[in-house]
Short mmCIF file of C-alpha atoms in Angstrom, two decimals:
data_model
loop_
_atom_site.label_atom_id
_atom_site.label_comp_id
_atom_site.label_asym_id
_atom_site.label_seq_id
_atom_site.Cartn_x
_atom_site.Cartn_y
_atom_site.Cartn_z
CA UNK A 935 16.05 -14.18 -1.65
CA UNK A 936 19.32 -14.93 0.03
CA UNK A 937 19.01 -16.23 3.55
CA UNK A 938 21.22 -16.71 6.55
CA UNK A 939 20.56 -19.88 8.50
CA UNK A 940 21.06 -19.88 12.23
CA UNK A 941 21.29 -22.82 14.57
CA UNK A 942 20.08 -23.84 16.93
CA UNK A 943 16.65 -22.32 16.47
CA UNK A 944 16.17 -22.19 20.25
CA UNK A 945 18.08 -23.03 23.39
CA UNK A 946 16.99 -23.60 26.97
CA UNK A 947 19.90 -23.49 29.37
CA UNK A 948 20.71 -23.15 33.05
CA UNK A 949 22.19 -19.94 34.41
CA UNK A 950 25.98 -20.18 34.41
CA UNK A 951 26.23 -22.40 31.33
CA UNK A 952 28.10 -21.38 28.20
CA UNK A 953 26.20 -20.93 24.93
CA UNK A 954 27.28 -21.41 21.32
CA UNK A 955 25.35 -20.54 18.21
CA UNK A 956 26.22 -20.17 14.56
CA UNK A 957 25.15 -18.61 11.32
CA UNK A 958 25.80 -19.95 7.83
CA UNK A 959 25.40 -18.59 4.34
CA UNK A 960 25.54 -20.10 0.87
CA UNK A 961 27.66 -17.16 -0.31
CA UNK A 962 30.61 -15.16 0.96
CA UNK A 963 30.07 -12.26 3.33
CA UNK A 964 32.51 -9.40 3.98
CA UNK A 965 30.90 -8.24 7.18
CA UNK A 966 29.17 -10.15 9.94
CA UNK A 967 27.06 -8.45 12.57
CA UNK A 968 25.48 -9.99 15.65
CA UNK A 969 22.37 -8.44 17.17
CA UNK A 970 20.30 -9.20 20.26
CA UNK A 971 16.60 -8.51 20.58
CA UNK A 972 15.10 -8.21 24.03
CA UNK A 973 11.40 -9.08 24.33
CA UNK A 974 9.25 -6.27 22.94
CA UNK A 975 12.20 -4.24 21.65
CA UNK A 976 14.11 -3.68 18.43
CA UNK A 977 17.43 -5.53 17.91
CA UNK A 978 20.61 -3.95 19.25
CA UNK A 979 24.13 -4.50 17.89
CA UNK A 980 26.40 -6.72 20.01
CA UNK A 981 29.47 -7.31 17.86
CA UNK A 982 30.67 -6.38 14.36
CA UNK A 983 33.24 -8.45 12.40
CA UNK A 984 34.99 -7.21 9.26
CA UNK A 985 37.82 -9.67 8.53
CA UNK A 986 37.95 -13.42 7.92
CA UNK A 987 39.27 -15.20 10.99
CA UNK A 988 38.61 -12.20 13.22
CA UNK A 989 37.74 -12.98 16.83
CA UNK A 990 36.10 -10.17 18.79
CA UNK A 991 34.83 -9.99 22.35
CA UNK A 992 32.30 -7.80 24.10
CA UNK A 993 32.24 -8.71 27.79
CA UNK A 994 31.06 -12.31 28.07
CA UNK A 995 30.30 -12.45 24.36
CA UNK A 996 32.79 -13.61 21.74
CA UNK A 997 32.13 -13.76 18.02
CA UNK A 998 34.22 -15.12 15.18
CA UNK A 999 34.25 -14.43 11.45
CA UNK A 1000 34.65 -17.85 9.81
CA UNK A 1001 37.68 -18.51 7.64
CA UNK A 1002 35.52 -19.56 4.69
CA UNK A 1003 33.63 -16.23 5.04
CA UNK A 1004 30.41 -18.20 4.82
CA UNK A 1005 29.83 -18.54 8.54
CA UNK A 1006 30.11 -16.85 11.88
CA UNK A 1007 29.85 -17.98 15.49
CA UNK A 1008 28.70 -16.36 18.71
CA UNK A 1009 29.58 -17.65 22.16
CA UNK A 1010 28.22 -16.45 25.49
CA UNK A 1011 30.09 -17.51 28.60
CA UNK A 1012 28.55 -17.94 32.05
CA UNK A 1013 25.03 -17.05 30.98
CA UNK A 1014 22.79 -14.92 33.20
CA UNK A 1015 19.01 -14.36 33.11
CA UNK A 1016 19.32 -11.06 31.22
CA UNK A 1017 20.89 -12.93 28.28
CA UNK A 1018 17.35 -14.05 27.40
CA UNK A 1019 16.28 -12.88 23.97
CA UNK A 1020 16.65 -13.58 20.27
CA UNK A 1021 20.09 -13.42 18.70
CA UNK A 1022 20.41 -12.55 15.02
CA UNK A 1023 23.33 -12.61 12.65
CA UNK A 1024 23.35 -10.18 9.72
CA UNK A 1025 25.47 -9.13 6.80
CA UNK A 1026 25.46 -7.36 3.43
CA UNK A 1027 24.46 -9.77 0.63
CA UNK A 1028 26.89 -8.35 -1.91
CA UNK A 1029 29.67 -5.86 -2.39
CA UNK A 1030 29.16 -2.11 -2.29
CA UNK A 1031 25.90 -2.12 -0.46
CA UNK A 1032 24.60 -1.10 2.92
CA UNK A 1033 21.63 -3.40 2.57
CA UNK A 1034 21.65 -5.98 5.35
CA UNK A 1035 19.99 -9.36 5.45
CA UNK A 1036 19.34 -11.13 8.73
CA UNK A 1037 19.33 -14.69 9.91
CA UNK A 1038 16.41 -16.69 11.18
CA UNK A 1039 17.40 -16.07 14.81
CA UNK A 1040 18.31 -18.17 17.85
CA UNK A 1041 15.95 -17.80 20.80
CA UNK A 1042 17.71 -18.16 24.14
CA UNK A 1043 16.00 -18.96 27.43
CA UNK A 1044 18.02 -18.97 30.65
CA UNK A 1045 16.67 -20.62 33.77
CA UNK A 1046 17.95 -19.63 37.21
CA UNK B 1195 22.46 8.24 20.99
CA UNK B 1196 20.86 7.29 17.71
CA UNK B 1197 17.12 7.48 17.89
CA UNK B 1198 14.80 5.70 15.48
CA UNK B 1199 11.19 6.35 16.31
CA UNK B 1200 8.25 4.43 14.96
CA UNK B 1201 4.99 6.29 15.23
CA UNK B 1202 2.78 3.44 16.41
CA UNK B 1203 3.65 0.51 18.65
CA UNK B 1204 0.35 -1.32 18.22
CA UNK B 1205 -2.21 -1.09 15.44
CA UNK B 1206 -5.31 -3.06 14.55
CA UNK B 1207 -6.64 -2.61 11.02
CA UNK B 1208 -9.34 -4.19 8.91
CA UNK B 1209 -8.72 -6.19 5.76
CA UNK B 1210 -8.60 -3.86 2.77
CA UNK B 1211 -7.65 -0.75 4.74
CA UNK B 1212 -4.73 1.40 3.70
CA UNK B 1213 -2.10 1.42 6.43
CA UNK B 1214 0.76 3.86 6.98
CA UNK B 1215 3.69 3.04 9.25
CA UNK B 1216 5.89 6.04 9.91
CA UNK B 1217 9.53 6.09 10.96
CA UNK B 1218 11.81 9.01 11.85
CA UNK B 1219 15.54 8.99 12.60
CA UNK B 1220 17.48 11.85 14.16
CA UNK B 1221 21.07 11.03 13.13
CA UNK B 1222 21.13 12.30 9.53
CA UNK B 1223 21.59 8.75 8.24
CA UNK B 1224 21.49 8.20 4.49
CA UNK B 1225 20.05 4.69 4.70
CA UNK B 1226 16.70 3.60 6.03
CA UNK B 1227 15.10 0.17 6.09
CA UNK B 1228 11.81 -1.60 6.73
CA UNK B 1229 11.91 -5.19 7.96
CA UNK B 1230 9.20 -7.59 8.88
CA UNK B 1231 9.69 -10.07 11.74
CA UNK B 1232 7.82 -13.37 11.97
CA UNK B 1233 8.53 -16.34 14.26
CA UNK B 1234 10.95 -18.79 12.71
CA UNK B 1235 11.60 -16.54 9.71
CA UNK B 1236 13.81 -13.95 11.34
CA UNK B 1237 13.92 -10.43 9.92
CA UNK B 1238 13.07 -10.11 6.26
CA UNK B 1239 13.82 -6.94 4.33
CA UNK B 1240 10.82 -5.30 2.70
CA UNK B 1241 12.40 -2.12 1.29
CA UNK B 1242 15.65 -0.22 1.59
CA UNK B 1243 16.20 3.48 0.87
CA UNK B 1244 19.74 4.86 0.36
CA UNK B 1245 18.77 8.47 -0.25
CA UNK B 1246 15.78 10.78 -0.44
CA UNK B 1247 13.33 9.53 -3.07
CA UNK B 1248 15.58 6.50 -3.74
CA UNK B 1249 14.46 3.00 -2.88
CA UNK B 1250 15.36 -0.58 -3.54
CA UNK B 1251 13.19 -3.65 -3.14
CA UNK B 1252 14.11 -6.11 -0.47
CA UNK B 1253 13.20 -9.79 -0.34
CA UNK B 1254 9.46 -9.41 0.25
CA UNK B 1255 8.19 -6.15 -1.32
CA UNK B 1256 4.90 -7.55 -2.60
CA UNK B 1257 1.91 -5.82 -1.06
CA UNK B 1258 4.03 -2.92 0.25
CA UNK B 1259 5.24 0.43 -0.98
CA UNK B 1260 7.45 3.08 0.63
CA UNK B 1261 7.94 6.80 0.58
CA UNK B 1262 11.00 8.87 1.44
CA UNK B 1263 10.36 12.54 0.79
CA UNK B 1264 12.69 13.76 3.54
CA UNK B 1265 15.99 12.30 4.72
CA UNK B 1266 14.82 11.67 8.26
CA UNK B 1267 11.48 10.03 7.44
CA UNK B 1268 10.69 6.69 5.81
CA UNK B 1269 7.11 5.47 5.50
CA UNK B 1270 5.85 1.97 4.82
CA UNK B 1271 2.48 1.74 3.10
CA UNK B 1272 0.17 -1.22 2.88
CA UNK B 1273 -2.20 -0.25 0.05
CA UNK B 1274 -4.80 -2.85 0.98
CA UNK B 1275 -4.01 -4.68 4.19
CA UNK B 1276 -4.45 -8.43 4.31
CA UNK B 1277 -4.42 -10.85 7.22
CA UNK B 1278 -1.10 -12.33 6.11
CA UNK B 1279 0.46 -8.93 6.75
CA UNK B 1280 -0.17 -9.30 10.47
CA UNK B 1281 3.33 -9.04 11.84
CA UNK B 1282 5.91 -6.99 13.70
CA UNK B 1283 7.44 -4.26 11.52
CA UNK B 1284 10.86 -2.84 12.29
CA UNK B 1285 12.33 0.35 10.89
CA UNK B 1286 16.09 0.96 10.94
CA UNK B 1287 18.68 3.45 9.73
CA UNK B 1288 22.42 3.56 9.06
CA UNK B 1289 25.23 5.69 7.71
CA UNK B 1290 26.36 4.99 4.19
CA UNK B 1291 29.63 3.01 4.03
CA UNK B 1292 28.87 0.56 1.20
CA UNK B 1293 30.12 -2.32 3.33
CA UNK B 1294 27.17 -3.23 5.48
CA UNK B 1295 27.40 -0.76 8.30
CA UNK B 1296 25.74 -1.14 11.69
CA UNK B 1297 22.03 -0.35 11.50
CA UNK B 1298 19.96 1.04 14.35
CA UNK B 1299 16.45 -0.17 14.95
CA UNK B 1300 13.28 1.38 16.26
CA UNK B 1301 11.19 -0.42 18.86
CA UNK B 1302 8.88 -2.01 16.32
CA UNK B 1303 5.24 -1.71 15.31
CA UNK B 1304 2.89 -4.60 15.94
CA UNK B 1305 0.24 -4.70 13.21
CA UNK B 1306 -2.80 -6.93 13.41
CA UNK B 1307 -5.07 -7.15 10.36
CA UNK B 1308 -8.49 -8.58 11.08
#
């Protein structure tokens, strides 16, 4: 089936550093969603993007809907230990559907 | 707050057993989902239901079936569990918007098949 590829697969960073990750698709998406999964929990929505070129922030998090509509980016500024977790991108694989497919995930570790 | 509740957090089953994973949502959502999560593979959609008794296969439906007899409840069934079905299973729900609306997840069910 269709797949969203995320990179990097994992990141190990120092507290206070900025983080960038991205998500790419072979086909066009009309919605991009970014989720975070804390250890032992289900994923929780961070940011939703609905328009090509859109840039949206949620606190220290900023996400962008790529102009080509085949990619999206998530940045975290000044990372803190509670940013640890797995970050997933997601989107509907076609028009007129609520079905969502998810990316392979980026695992983030933050060291104090 | 939206609440998606999965009946079991941790299960251990034997190969060949029939396994039921139950999920209930309390927000009157039309859509419900079952995903499987494995390291390096992300979340893969097993089945999607957009209404009572309606279902659509996801990317990896083989070896699974689902049941949605009531709007708030979506069950995942493993007819004959196999070791390669050892995984974390996540249930989710969402409102119907036909544009990929936000979905809300349960806490997950860890299934080990021995």
